[in-house]
mmCIF file of C-alpha atoms and ligand atoms in Angstrom:
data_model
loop_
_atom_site.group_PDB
_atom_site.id
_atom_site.type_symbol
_atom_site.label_atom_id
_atom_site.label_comp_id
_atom_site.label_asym_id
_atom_site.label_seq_id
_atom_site.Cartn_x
_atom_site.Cartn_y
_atom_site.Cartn_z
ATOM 1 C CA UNK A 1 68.638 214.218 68.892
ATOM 2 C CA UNK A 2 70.653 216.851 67.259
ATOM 3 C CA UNK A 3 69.944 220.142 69.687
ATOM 4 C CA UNK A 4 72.091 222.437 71.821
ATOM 5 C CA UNK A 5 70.632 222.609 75.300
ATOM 6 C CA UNK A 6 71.211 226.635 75.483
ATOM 7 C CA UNK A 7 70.333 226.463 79.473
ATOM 8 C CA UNK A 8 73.019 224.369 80.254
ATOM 9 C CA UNK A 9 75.421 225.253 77.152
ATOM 10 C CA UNK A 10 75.862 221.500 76.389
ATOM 11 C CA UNK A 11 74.886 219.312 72.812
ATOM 12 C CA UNK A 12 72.609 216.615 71.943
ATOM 13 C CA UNK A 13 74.130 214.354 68.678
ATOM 14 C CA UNK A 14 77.703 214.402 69.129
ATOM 15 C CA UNK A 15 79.969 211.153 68.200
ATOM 16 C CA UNK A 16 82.833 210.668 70.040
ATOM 17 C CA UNK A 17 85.865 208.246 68.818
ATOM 18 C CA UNK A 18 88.352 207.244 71.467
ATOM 19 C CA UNK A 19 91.243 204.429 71.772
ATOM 20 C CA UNK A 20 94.912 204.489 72.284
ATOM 21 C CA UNK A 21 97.268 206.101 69.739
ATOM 22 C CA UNK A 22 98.161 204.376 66.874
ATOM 23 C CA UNK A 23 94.895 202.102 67.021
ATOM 24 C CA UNK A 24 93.750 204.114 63.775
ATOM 25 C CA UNK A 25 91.362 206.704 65.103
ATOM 26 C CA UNK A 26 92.392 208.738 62.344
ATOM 27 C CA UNK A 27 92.484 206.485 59.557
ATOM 28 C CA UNK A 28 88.826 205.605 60.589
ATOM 29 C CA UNK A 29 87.605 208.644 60.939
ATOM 30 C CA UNK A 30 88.903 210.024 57.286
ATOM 31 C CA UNK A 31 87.067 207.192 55.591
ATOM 32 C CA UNK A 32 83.773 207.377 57.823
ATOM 33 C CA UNK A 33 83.610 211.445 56.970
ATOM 34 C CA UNK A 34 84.023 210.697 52.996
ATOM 35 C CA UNK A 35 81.057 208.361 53.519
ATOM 36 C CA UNK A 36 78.689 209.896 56.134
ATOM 37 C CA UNK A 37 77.641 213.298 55.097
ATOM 38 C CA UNK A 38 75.710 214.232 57.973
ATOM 39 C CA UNK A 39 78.838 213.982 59.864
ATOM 40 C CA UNK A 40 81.585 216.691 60.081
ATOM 41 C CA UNK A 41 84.790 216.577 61.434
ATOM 42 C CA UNK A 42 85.581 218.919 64.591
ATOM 43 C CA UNK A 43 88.568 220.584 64.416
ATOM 44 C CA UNK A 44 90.593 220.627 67.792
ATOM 45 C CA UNK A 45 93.254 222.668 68.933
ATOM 46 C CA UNK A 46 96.495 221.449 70.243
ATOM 47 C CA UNK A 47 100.133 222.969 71.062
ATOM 48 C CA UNK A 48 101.837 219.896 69.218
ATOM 49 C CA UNK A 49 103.635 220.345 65.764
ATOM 50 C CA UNK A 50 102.106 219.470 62.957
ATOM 51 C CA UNK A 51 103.193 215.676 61.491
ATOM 52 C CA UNK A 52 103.911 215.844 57.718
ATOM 53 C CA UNK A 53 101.552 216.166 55.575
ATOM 54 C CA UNK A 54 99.045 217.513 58.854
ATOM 55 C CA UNK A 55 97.150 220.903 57.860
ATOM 56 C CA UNK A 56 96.462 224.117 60.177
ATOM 57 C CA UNK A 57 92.805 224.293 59.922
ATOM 58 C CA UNK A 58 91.990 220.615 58.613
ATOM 59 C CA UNK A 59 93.818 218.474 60.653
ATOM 60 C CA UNK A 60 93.711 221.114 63.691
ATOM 61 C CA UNK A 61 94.279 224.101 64.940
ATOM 62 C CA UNK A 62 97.947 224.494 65.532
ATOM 63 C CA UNK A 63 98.438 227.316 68.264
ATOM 64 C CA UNK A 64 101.211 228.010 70.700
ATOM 65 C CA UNK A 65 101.161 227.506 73.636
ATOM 66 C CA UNK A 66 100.493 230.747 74.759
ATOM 67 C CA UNK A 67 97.232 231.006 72.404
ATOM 68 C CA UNK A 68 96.355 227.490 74.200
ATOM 69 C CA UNK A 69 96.193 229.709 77.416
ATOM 70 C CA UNK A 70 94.275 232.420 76.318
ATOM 71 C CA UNK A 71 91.590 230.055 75.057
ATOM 72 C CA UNK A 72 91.807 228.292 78.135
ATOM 73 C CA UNK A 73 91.111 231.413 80.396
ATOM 74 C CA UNK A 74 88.492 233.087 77.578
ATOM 75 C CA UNK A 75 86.726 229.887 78.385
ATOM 76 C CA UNK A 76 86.732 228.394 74.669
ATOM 77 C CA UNK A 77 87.351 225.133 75.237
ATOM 78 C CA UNK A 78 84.827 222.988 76.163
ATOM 79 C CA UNK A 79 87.240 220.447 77.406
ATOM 80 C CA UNK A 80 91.110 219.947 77.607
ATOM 81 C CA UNK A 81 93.942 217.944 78.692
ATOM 82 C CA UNK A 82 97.584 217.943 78.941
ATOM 83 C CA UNK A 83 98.664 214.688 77.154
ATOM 84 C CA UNK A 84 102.442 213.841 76.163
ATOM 85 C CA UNK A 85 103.655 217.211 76.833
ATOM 86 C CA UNK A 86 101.003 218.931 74.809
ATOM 87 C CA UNK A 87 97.656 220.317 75.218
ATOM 88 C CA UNK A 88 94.740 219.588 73.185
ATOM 89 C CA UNK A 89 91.534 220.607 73.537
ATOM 90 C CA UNK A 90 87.867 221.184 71.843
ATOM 91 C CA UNK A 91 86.833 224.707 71.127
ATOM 92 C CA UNK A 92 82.850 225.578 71.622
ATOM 93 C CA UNK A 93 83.526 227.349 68.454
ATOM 94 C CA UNK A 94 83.943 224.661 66.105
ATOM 95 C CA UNK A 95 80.949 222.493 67.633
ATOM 96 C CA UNK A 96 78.514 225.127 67.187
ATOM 97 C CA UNK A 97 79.682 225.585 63.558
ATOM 98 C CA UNK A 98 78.866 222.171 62.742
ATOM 99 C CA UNK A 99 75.712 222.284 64.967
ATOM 100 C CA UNK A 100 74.821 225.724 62.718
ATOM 101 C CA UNK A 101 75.029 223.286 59.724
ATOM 102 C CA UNK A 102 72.291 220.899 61.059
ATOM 103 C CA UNK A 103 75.548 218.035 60.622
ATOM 104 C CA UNK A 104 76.617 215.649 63.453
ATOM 105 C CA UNK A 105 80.267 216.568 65.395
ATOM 106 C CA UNK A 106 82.762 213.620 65.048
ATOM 107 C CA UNK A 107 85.307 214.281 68.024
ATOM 108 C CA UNK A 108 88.430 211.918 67.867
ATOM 109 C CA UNK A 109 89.519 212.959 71.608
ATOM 110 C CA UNK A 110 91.254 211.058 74.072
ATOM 111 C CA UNK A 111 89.781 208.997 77.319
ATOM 112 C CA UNK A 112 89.898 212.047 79.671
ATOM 113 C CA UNK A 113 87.976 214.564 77.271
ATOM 114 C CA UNK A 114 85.406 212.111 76.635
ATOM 115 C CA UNK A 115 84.855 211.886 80.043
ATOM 116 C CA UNK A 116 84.698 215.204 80.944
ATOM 117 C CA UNK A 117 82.331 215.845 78.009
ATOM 118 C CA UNK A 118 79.730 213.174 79.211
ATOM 119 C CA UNK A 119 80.258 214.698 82.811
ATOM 120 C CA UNK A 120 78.727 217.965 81.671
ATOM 121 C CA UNK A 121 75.968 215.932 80.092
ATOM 122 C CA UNK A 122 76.783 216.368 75.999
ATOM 123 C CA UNK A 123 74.669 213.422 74.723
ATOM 124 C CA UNK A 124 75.410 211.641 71.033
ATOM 125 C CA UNK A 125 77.545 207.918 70.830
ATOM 126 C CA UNK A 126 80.843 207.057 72.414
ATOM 127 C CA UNK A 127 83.031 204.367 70.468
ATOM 128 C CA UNK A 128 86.127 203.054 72.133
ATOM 129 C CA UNK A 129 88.311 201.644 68.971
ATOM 130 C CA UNK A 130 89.931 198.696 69.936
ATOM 131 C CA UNK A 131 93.197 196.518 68.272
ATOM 132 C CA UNK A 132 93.164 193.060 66.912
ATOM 133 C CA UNK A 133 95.797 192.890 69.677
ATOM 134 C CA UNK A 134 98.508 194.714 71.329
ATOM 135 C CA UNK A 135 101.370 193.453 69.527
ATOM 136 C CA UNK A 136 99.584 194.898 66.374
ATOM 137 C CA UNK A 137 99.164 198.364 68.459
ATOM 138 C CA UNK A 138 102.683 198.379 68.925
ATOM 139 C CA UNK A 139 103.362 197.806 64.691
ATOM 140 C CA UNK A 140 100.452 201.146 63.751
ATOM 141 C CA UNK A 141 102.251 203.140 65.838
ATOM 142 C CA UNK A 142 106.083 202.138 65.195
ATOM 143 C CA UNK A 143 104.642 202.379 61.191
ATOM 144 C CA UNK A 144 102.715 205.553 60.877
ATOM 145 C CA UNK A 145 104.445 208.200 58.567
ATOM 146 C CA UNK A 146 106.109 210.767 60.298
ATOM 147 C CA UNK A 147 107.689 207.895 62.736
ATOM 148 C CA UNK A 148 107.636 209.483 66.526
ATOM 149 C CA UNK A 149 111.274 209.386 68.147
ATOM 150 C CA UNK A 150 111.777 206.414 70.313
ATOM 151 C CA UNK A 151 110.837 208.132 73.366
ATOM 152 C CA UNK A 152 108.063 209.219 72.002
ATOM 153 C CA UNK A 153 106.818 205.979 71.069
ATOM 154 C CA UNK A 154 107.474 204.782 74.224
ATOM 155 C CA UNK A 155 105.355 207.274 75.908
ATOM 156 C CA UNK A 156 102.535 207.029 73.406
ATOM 157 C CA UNK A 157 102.527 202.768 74.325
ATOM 158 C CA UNK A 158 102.441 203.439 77.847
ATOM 159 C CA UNK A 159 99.579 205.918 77.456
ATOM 160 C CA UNK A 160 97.909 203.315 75.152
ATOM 161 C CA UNK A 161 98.387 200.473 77.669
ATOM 162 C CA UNK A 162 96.455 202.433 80.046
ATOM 163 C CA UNK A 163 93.654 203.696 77.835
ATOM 164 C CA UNK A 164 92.550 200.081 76.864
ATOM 165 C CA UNK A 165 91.433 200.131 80.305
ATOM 166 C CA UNK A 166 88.603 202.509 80.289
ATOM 167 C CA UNK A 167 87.293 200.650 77.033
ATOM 168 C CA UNK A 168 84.094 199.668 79.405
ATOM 169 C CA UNK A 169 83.323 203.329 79.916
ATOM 170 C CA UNK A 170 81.722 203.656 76.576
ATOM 171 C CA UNK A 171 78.663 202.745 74.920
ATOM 172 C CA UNK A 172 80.162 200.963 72.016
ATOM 173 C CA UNK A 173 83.436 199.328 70.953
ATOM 174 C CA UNK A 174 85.225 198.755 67.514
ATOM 175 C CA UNK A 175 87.569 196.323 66.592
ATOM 176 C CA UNK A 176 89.631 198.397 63.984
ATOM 177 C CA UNK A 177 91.456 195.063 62.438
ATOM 178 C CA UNK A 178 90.333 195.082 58.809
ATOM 179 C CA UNK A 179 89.311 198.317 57.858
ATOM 180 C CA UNK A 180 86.560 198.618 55.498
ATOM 181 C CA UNK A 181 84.812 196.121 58.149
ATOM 182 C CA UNK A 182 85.101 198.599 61.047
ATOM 183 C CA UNK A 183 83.794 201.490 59.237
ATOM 184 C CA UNK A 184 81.126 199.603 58.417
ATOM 185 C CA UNK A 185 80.569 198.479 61.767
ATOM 186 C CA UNK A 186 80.610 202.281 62.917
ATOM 187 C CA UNK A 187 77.899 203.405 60.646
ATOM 188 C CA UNK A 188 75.472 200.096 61.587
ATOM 189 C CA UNK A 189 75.840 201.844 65.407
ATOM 190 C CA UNK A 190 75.247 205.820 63.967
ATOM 191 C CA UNK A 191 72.040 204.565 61.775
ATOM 192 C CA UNK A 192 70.983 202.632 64.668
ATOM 193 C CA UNK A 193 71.724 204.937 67.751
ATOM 194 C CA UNK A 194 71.911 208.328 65.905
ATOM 195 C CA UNK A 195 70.150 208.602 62.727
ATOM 196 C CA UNK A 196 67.126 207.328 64.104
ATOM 197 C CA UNK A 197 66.658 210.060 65.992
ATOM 198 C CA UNK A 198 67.207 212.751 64.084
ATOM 199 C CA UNK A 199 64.111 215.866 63.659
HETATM 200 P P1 LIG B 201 95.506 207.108 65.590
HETATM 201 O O1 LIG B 201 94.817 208.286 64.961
HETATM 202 O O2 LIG B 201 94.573 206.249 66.388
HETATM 203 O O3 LIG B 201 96.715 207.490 66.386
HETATM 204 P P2 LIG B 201 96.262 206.403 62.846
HETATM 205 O O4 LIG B 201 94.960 206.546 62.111
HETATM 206 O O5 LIG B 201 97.294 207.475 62.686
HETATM 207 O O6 LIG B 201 96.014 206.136 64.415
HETATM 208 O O7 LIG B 201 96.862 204.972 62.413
HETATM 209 C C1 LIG B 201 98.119 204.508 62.852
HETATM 210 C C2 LIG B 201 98.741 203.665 61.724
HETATM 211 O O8 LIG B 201 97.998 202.459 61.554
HETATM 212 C C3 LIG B 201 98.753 204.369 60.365
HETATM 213 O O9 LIG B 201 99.960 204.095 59.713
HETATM 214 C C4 LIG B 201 97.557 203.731 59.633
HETATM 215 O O10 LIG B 201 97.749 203.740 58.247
HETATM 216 C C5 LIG B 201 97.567 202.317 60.202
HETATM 217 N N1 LIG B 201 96.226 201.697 60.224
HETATM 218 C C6 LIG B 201 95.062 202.241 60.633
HETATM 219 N N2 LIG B 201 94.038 201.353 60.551
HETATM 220 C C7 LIG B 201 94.574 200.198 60.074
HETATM 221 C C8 LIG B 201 94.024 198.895 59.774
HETATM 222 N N3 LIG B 201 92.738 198.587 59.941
HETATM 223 N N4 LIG B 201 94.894 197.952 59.302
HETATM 224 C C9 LIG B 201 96.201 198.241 59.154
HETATM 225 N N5 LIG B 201 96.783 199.433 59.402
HETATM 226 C C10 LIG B 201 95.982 200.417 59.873
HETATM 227 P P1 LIG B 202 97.732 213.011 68.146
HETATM 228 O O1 LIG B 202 98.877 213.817 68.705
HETATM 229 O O2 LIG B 202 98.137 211.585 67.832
HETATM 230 O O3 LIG B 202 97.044 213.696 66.981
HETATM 231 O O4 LIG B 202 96.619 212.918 69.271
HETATM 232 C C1 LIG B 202 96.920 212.438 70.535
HETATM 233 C C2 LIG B 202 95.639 212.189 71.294
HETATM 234 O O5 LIG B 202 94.973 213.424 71.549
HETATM 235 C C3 LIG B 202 94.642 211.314 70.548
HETATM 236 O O6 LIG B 202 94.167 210.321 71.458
HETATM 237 C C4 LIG B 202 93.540 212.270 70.194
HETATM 238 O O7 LIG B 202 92.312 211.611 70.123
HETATM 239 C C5 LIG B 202 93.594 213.235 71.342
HETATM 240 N N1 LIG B 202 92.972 214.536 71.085
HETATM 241 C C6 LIG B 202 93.030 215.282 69.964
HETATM 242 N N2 LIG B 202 92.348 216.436 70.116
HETATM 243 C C7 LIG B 202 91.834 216.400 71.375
HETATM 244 C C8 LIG B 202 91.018 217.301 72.133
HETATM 245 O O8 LIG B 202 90.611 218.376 71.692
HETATM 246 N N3 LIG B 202 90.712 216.917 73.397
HETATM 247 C C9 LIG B 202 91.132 215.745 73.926
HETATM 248 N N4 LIG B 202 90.739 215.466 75.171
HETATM 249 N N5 LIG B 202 91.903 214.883 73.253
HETATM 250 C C10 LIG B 202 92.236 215.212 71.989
#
């Protein structure tokens, strides 16, 4: 399952995490890497400022926005959005470095790039993490270190509202209420729906 289709510049083997912000994407993601070796992280770009404690390089690649453009019209990116005032995007770049490495991409993207990835046809799993409820959403976000301004917040909840919406989209959704139990849950779906396939 893990190939790059050269014709059509697309990848086989990809996992894809997606929910609203605040739901714990990234919490969930840190703990699956430390125990799934085949998987690697893939390192997106984005315009926003680094949080504390956030890394150029390991948590992504911090670039202005004027960089952003250049990648954008070099054709780098193999999918972008604009998303509370900020653009993110994957670079082609750092999937075929994993792909190189014979390890499976983990892309915590939003709703939109998702979409547009399984559009061009990259094939792998798509989880949609899901809160124990919304209330509970609303606590993640207000808590997590490096506290967004109010607006901020307000925007992200909005955004978050309307995410939970296209939940049905993907092949697989995560409860993320206790953790240990939803990592787990992700690697039953990877050994069953990735791993298997592997050559
Ligand atoms: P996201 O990447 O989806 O925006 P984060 O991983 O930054 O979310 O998590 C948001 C906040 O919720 C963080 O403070 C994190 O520690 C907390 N969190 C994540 N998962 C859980 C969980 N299962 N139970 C309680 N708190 C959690
Ligand atoms: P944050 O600012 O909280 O790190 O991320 C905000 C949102 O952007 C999250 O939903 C995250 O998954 C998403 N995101 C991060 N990188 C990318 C990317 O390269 N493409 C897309 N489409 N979304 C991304």
């Amino acid at each position: 399952m893990l190939h790059r289709d050269a014709q059509r510049g697309t990848y086989a083997g990809i996992v894809v995490v997606s929910g609203p912000s605040g739901v714990g994407k990234t919490t969930l993601c840190e703990r699956l890497l430390k125990k799934e070796r085949r998987l690697k992280a893939c390192i997106t770009a984005t315009t926003r400022r680094p949080r504390k404690g956030e890394i150029d390089g390991k948590d992504y690649h911090f670039v202005t926005p004027a960089e952003f453009r250049r990648m954008i019209q070099k054709g780098e990116l193999v999918e972008y959005v604009r998303l509370f005032d900020n653009y993110y995007g994957t670079p082609e770049q750092s999937l075929a470095d994993i792909f190189e490495r014979n390890r499976y991409p983990l892309l915590r993207i939003d709703v939109q790039g998702a979409r547009r990835l399984k559009a061009k046809g990259y094939k792998g799993v798509y989880i949609f993490i899901l809160p124990p409820d919304v209330k509970i959403l609303l606590m993640r976000l207000k808590g997590r270190s490096g506290k967004s301004a109010g607006g901020e917040l307000l925007k992200r909840f909005r955004k978050a509202r309307t995410e939970l919406r296209a939940k049905d989209e993907y092949d697989f959704q995560v409860v993320n209420d206790k953790l240990p139990q939803a990592v787990r849950d992700i690697q039953n779906i990877l050994k069953r729906h990735l791993f298997k396939d592997r050559r």
